[in-house]
Short mmCIF file of C-alpha atoms in Angstrom, two decimals:
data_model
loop_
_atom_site.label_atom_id
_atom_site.label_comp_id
_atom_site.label_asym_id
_atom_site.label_seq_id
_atom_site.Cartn_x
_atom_site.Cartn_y
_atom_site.Cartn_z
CA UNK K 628 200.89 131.12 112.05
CA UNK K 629 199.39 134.70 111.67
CA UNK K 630 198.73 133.88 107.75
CA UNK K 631 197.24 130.82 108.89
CA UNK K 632 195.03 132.39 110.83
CA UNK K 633 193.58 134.77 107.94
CA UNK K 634 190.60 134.12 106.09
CA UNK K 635 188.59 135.54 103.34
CA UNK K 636 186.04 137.52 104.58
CA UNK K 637 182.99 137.31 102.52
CA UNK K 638 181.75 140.56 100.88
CA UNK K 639 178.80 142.40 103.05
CA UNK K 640 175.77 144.33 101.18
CA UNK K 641 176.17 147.51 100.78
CA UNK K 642 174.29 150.31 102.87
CA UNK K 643 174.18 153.61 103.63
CA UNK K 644 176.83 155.51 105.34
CA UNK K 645 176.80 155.95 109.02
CA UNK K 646 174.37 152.79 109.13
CA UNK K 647 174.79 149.53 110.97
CA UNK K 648 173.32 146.66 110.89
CA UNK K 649 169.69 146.09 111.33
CA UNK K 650 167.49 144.34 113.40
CA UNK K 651 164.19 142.64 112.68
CA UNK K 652 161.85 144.97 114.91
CA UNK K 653 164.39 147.94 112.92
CA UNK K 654 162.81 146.31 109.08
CA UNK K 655 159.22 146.09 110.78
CA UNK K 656 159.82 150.01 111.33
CA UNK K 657 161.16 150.76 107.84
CA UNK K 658 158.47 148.77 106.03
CA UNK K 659 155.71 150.48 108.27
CA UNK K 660 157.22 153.72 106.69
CA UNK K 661 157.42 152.33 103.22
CA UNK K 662 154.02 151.48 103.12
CA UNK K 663 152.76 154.41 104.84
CA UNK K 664 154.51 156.30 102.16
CA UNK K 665 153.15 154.38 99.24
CA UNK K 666 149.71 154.32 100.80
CA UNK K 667 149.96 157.92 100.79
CA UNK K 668 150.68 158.51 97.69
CA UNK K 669 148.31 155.92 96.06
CA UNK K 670 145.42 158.05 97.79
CA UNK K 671 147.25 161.35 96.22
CA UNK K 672 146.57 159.59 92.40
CA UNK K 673 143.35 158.57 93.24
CA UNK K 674 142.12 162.32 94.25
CA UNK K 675 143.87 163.32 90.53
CA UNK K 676 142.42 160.73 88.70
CA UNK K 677 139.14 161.44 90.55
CA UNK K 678 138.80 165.10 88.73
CA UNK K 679 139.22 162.84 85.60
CA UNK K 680 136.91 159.63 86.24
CA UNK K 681 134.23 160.39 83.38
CA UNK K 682 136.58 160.93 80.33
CA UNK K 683 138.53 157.23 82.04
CA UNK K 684 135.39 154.97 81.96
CA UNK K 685 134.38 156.51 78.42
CA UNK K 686 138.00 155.65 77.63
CA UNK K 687 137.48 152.05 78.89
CA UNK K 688 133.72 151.47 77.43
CA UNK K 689 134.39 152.85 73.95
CA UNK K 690 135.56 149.75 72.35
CA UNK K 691 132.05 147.88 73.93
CA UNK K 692 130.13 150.94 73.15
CA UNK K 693 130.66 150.68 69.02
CA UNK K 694 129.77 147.25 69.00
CA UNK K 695 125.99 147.95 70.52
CA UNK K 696 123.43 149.63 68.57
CA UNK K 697 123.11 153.16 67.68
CA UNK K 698 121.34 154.52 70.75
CA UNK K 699 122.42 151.57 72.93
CA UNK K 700 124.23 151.69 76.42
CA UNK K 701 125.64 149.30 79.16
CA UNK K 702 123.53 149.08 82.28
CA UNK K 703 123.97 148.13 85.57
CA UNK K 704 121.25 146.58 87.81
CA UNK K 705 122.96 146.46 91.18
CA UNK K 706 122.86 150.16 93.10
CA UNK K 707 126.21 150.27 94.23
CA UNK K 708 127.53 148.99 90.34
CA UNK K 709 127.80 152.33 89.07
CA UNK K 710 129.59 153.78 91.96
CA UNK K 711 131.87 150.74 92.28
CA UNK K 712 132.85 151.26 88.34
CA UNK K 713 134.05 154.81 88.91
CA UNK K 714 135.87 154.31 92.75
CA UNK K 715 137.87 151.31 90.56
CA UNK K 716 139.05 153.51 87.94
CA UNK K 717 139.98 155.95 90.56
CA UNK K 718 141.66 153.41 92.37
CA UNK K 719 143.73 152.12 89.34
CA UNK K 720 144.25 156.05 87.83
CA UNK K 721 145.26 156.33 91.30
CA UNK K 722 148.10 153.02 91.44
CA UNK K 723 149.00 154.01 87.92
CA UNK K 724 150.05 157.94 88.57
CA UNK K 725 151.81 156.45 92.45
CA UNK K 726 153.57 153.63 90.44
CA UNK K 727 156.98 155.39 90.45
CA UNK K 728 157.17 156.82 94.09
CA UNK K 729 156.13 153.47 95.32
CA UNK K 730 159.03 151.52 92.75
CA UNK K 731 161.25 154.10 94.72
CA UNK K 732 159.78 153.33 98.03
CA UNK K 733 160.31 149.40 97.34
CA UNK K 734 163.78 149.84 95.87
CA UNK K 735 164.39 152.27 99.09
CA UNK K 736 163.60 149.21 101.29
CA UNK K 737 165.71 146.43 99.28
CA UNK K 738 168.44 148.45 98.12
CA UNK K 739 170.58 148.12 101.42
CA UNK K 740 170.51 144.49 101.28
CA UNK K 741 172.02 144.17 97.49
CA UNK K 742 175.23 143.92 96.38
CA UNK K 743 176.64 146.91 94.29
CA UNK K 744 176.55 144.30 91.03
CA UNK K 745 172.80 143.49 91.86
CA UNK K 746 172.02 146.93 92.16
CA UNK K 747 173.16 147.40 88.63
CA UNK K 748 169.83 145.52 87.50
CA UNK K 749 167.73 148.35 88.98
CA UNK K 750 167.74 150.25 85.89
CA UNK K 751 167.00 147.46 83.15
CA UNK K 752 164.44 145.97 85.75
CA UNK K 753 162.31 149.13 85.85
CA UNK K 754 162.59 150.38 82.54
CA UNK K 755 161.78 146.63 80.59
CA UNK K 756 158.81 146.43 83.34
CA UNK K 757 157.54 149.68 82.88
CA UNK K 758 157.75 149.22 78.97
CA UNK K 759 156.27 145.54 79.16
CA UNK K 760 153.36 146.65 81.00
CA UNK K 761 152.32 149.76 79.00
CA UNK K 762 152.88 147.56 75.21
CA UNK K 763 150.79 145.03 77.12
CA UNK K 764 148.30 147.82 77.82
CA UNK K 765 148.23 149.01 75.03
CA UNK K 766 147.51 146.01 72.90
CA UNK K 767 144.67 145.05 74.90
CA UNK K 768 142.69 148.23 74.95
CA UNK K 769 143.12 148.77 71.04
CA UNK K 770 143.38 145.04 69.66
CA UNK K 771 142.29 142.02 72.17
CA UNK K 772 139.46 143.47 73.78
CA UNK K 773 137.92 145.45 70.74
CA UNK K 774 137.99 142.09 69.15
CA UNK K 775 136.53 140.20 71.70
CA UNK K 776 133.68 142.45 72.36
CA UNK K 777 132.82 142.63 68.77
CA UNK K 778 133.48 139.08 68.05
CA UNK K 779 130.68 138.60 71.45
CA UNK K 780 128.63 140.69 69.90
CA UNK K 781 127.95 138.70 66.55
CA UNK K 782 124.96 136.80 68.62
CA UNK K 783 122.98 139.46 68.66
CA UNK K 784 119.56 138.88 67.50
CA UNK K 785 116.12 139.74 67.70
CA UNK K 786 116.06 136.13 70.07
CA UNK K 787 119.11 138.06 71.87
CA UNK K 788 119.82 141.47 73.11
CA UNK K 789 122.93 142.29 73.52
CA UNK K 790 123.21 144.73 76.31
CA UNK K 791 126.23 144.03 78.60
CA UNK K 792 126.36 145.06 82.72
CA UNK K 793 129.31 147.65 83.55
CA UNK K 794 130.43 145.04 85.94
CA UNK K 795 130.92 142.21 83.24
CA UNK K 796 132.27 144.07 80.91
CA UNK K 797 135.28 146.07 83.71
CA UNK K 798 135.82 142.50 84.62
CA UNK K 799 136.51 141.31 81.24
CA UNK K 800 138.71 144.46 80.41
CA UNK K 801 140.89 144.23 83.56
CA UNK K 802 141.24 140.39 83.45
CA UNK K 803 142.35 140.47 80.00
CA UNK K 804 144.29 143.78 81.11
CA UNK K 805 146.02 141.86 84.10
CA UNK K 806 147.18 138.39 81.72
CA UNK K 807 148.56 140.29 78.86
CA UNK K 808 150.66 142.94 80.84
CA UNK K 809 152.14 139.55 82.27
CA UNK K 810 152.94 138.08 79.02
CA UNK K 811 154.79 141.38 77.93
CA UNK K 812 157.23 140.69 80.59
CA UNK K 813 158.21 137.76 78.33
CA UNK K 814 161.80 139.81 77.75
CA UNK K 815 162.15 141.06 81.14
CA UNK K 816 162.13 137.07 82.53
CA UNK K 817 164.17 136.26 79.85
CA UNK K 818 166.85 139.24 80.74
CA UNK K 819 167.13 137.72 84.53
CA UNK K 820 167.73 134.01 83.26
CA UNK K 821 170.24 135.42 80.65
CA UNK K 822 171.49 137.03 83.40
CA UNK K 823 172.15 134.17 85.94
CA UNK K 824 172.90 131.77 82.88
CA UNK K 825 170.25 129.88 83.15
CA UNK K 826 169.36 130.42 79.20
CA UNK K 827 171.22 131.81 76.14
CA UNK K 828 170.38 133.49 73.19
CA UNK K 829 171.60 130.39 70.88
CA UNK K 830 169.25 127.96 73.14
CA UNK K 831 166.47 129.93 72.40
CA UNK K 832 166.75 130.29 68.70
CA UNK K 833 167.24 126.59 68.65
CA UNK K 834 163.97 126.07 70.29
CA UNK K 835 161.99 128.80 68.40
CA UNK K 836 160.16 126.31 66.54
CA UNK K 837 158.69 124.90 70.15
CA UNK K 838 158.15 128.65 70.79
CA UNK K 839 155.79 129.70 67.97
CA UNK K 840 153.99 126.39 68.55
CA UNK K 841 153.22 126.92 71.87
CA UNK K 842 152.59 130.64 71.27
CA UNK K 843 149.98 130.00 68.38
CA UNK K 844 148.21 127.37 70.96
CA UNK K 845 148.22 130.01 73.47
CA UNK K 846 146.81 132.44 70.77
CA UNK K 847 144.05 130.13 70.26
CA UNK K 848 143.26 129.53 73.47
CA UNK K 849 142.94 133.64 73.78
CA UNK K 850 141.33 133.91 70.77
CA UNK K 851 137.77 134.32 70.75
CA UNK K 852 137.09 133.46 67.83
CA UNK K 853 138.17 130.62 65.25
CA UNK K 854 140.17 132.97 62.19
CA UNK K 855 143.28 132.31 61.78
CA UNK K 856 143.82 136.10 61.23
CA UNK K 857 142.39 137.26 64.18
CA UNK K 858 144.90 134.13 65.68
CA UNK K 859 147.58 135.96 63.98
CA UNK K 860 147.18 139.20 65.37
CA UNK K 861 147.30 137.10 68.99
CA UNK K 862 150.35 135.48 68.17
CA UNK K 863 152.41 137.93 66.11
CA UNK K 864 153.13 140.54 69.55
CA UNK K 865 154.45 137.12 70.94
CA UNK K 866 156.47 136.10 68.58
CA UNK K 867 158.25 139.22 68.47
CA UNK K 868 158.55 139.47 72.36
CA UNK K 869 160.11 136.01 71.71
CA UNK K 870 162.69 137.40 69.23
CA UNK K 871 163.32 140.23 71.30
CA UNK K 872 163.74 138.27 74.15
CA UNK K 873 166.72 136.59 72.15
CA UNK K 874 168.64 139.50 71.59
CA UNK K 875 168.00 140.89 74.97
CA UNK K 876 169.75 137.12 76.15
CA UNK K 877 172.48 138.01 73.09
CA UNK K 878 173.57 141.43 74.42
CA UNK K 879 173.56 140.64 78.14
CA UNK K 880 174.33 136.69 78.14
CA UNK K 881 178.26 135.96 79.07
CA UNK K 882 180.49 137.02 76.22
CA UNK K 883 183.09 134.13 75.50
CA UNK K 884 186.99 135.86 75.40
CA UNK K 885 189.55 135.31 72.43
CA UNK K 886 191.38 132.58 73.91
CA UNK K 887 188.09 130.23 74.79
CA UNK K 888 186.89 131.24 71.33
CA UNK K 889 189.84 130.20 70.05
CA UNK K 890 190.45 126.89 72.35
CA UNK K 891 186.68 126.35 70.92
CA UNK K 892 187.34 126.78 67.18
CA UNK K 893 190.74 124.56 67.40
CA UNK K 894 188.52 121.85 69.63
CA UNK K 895 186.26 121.83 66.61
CA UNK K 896 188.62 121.64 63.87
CA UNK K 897 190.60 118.58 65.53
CA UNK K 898 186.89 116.52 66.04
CA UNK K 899 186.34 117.34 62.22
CA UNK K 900 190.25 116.09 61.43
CA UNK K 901 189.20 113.24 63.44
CA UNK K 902 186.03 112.11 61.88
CA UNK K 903 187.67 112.49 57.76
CA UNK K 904 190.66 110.09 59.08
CA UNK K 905 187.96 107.75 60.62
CA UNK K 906 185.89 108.13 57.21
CA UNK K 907 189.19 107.59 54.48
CA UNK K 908 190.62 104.71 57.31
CA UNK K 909 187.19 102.88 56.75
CA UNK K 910 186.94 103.69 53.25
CA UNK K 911 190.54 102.45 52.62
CA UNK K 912 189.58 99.18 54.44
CA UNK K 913 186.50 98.48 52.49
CA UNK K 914 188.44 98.79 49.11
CA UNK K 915 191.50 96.73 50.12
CA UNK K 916 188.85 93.84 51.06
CA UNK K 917 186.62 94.25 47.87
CA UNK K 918 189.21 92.24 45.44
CA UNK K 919 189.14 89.49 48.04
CA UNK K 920 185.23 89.29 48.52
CA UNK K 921 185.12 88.95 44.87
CA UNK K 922 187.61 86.27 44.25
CA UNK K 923 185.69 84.25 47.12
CA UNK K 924 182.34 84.89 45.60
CA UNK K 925 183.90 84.13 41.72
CA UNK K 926 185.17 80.12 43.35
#
């Protein structure tokens, strides 16, 4: 009777010590000071990066800045445009220098409702986001956007100035900024859905020829202009995000053990057995019935 009444309890997240349970006006509280926190320290960047606004926003117009004439600027013809170019850059210098206090405050606020083997993705998650979002960075400051400006600036003619408004041309950088930063976190997506099984490294080399397709279509589409080269230099970051992407599913996708390996190879080896005796059976057949077909078609 007393085993009868036991019964698996299921395992609890783990928290801190000394900690119960919490309530929902108790996670109102500790998000208030999360935020607080993060707010804080978002305002902290911004006052550093403020002391450094003029070298950012000639690091963000050079790329525009070569493709105008020699003597040639960007203008702005709203008052406030100017002003609202530099408090941005602030506010993003500012975001970028708070960006690992405020992972800690969000992993602070999350952590006590994770299991200790979800809390083992902490690591990987940060450190594939972090590198995902500086390559995609990266690529667009010193390849996508130089080549878009430049390719924009082609129609320049004595019909056509082209002279580009701060505004329009932050917007462009950031938007472009913003989409490609998401597509680097092609291997960090693909690490989670290894992760839960959901896809495995073969699946995705089988498919790699859908892959490239649809990543030269997407190139295209992002592509300013129509050469294939400048296409290539789209696609070819993708395509190895892609790859990687496949051995990042190959190192952390479920690992088969020597005996299902070797229930798989024997499974294999008895279908092959089994299709040769099917084969010789029917080939066997066909010859013992050839001398009789012949004899019929000889009457």
């Amino acid at each position: 009777m007393a085993e009868a009444r036991q019964h698996v309890v299921p395992d609890e997240p783990d928290g801190d010590q000394g900690e119960g349970k919490m309530g929902f006006l108790e996670h109102l509280d500790e998000l208030r000071k999360r935020i607080i926190r993060s707010c804080v320290a978002i305002a902290a960047g911004m006052l550093v990066a403020f002391f450094f606004v003029d070298r950012l926003g000639d690091f963000i117009l050079a790329p525009t800045l070569k493709t105008l004439p020699p003597g040639e600027a960007l203008i702005y013809t709203k008052p406030g445009e100017g002003f609202a170019f530099y408090l941005d850059i602030t506010f993003i210098g500012g975001i970028v220098l708070a960006a690992p206090f405020v992972m800690y405050q969000v992993w602070r606020f999350i952590a006590p409702g994770l299991y200790a083997k979800e809390k083992k993705f902490a690591v990987p998650f940060v450190v594939l986001t972090t590198v995902g979002s500086i390559g995609g960075a990266l690529f667009t400051h010193y390849l996508m956007f130089p080549a878009t400006i430049a390719f924009l600036g082609t129609f320049h003619s004595t019909a056509m100035r082209f002279v580009p408004r701060v505004e329009d041309t932050f917007d462009l950088y950031k938007n472009m900024m913003i989409g490609m930063v998401i597509v680097f976190q092609m291997p960090t997506l693909i690490f989670f859905l290894a992760k839960m099984r959901l896809v495995t490294a073969r699946f995705l080399w089988r498919n790699i020829k859908y892959a490239i397709l649809i990543i030269f279509v997407l190139a295209a589409a992002l592509t300013p202009s129509t050469d294939p080269w400048n296409q290539a230099i789209f696609a070819v970051p993708m395509i190895g995000l892609y790859l990687a992407g496949i051995l990042i599913a190959w190192i952390v996708g479920p690992k088969q053990d020597k005996a299902n390996q070797q229930a798989a190879h024997k499974l294999r080896l008895l279908f092959a057995a089994t299709v040769l005796a099917q084969a010789r059976r029917t080939r066997n057949r066909s010859e013992s019935e050839w001398p009789r077909r012949w004899r019929r078609s000889t009457r």
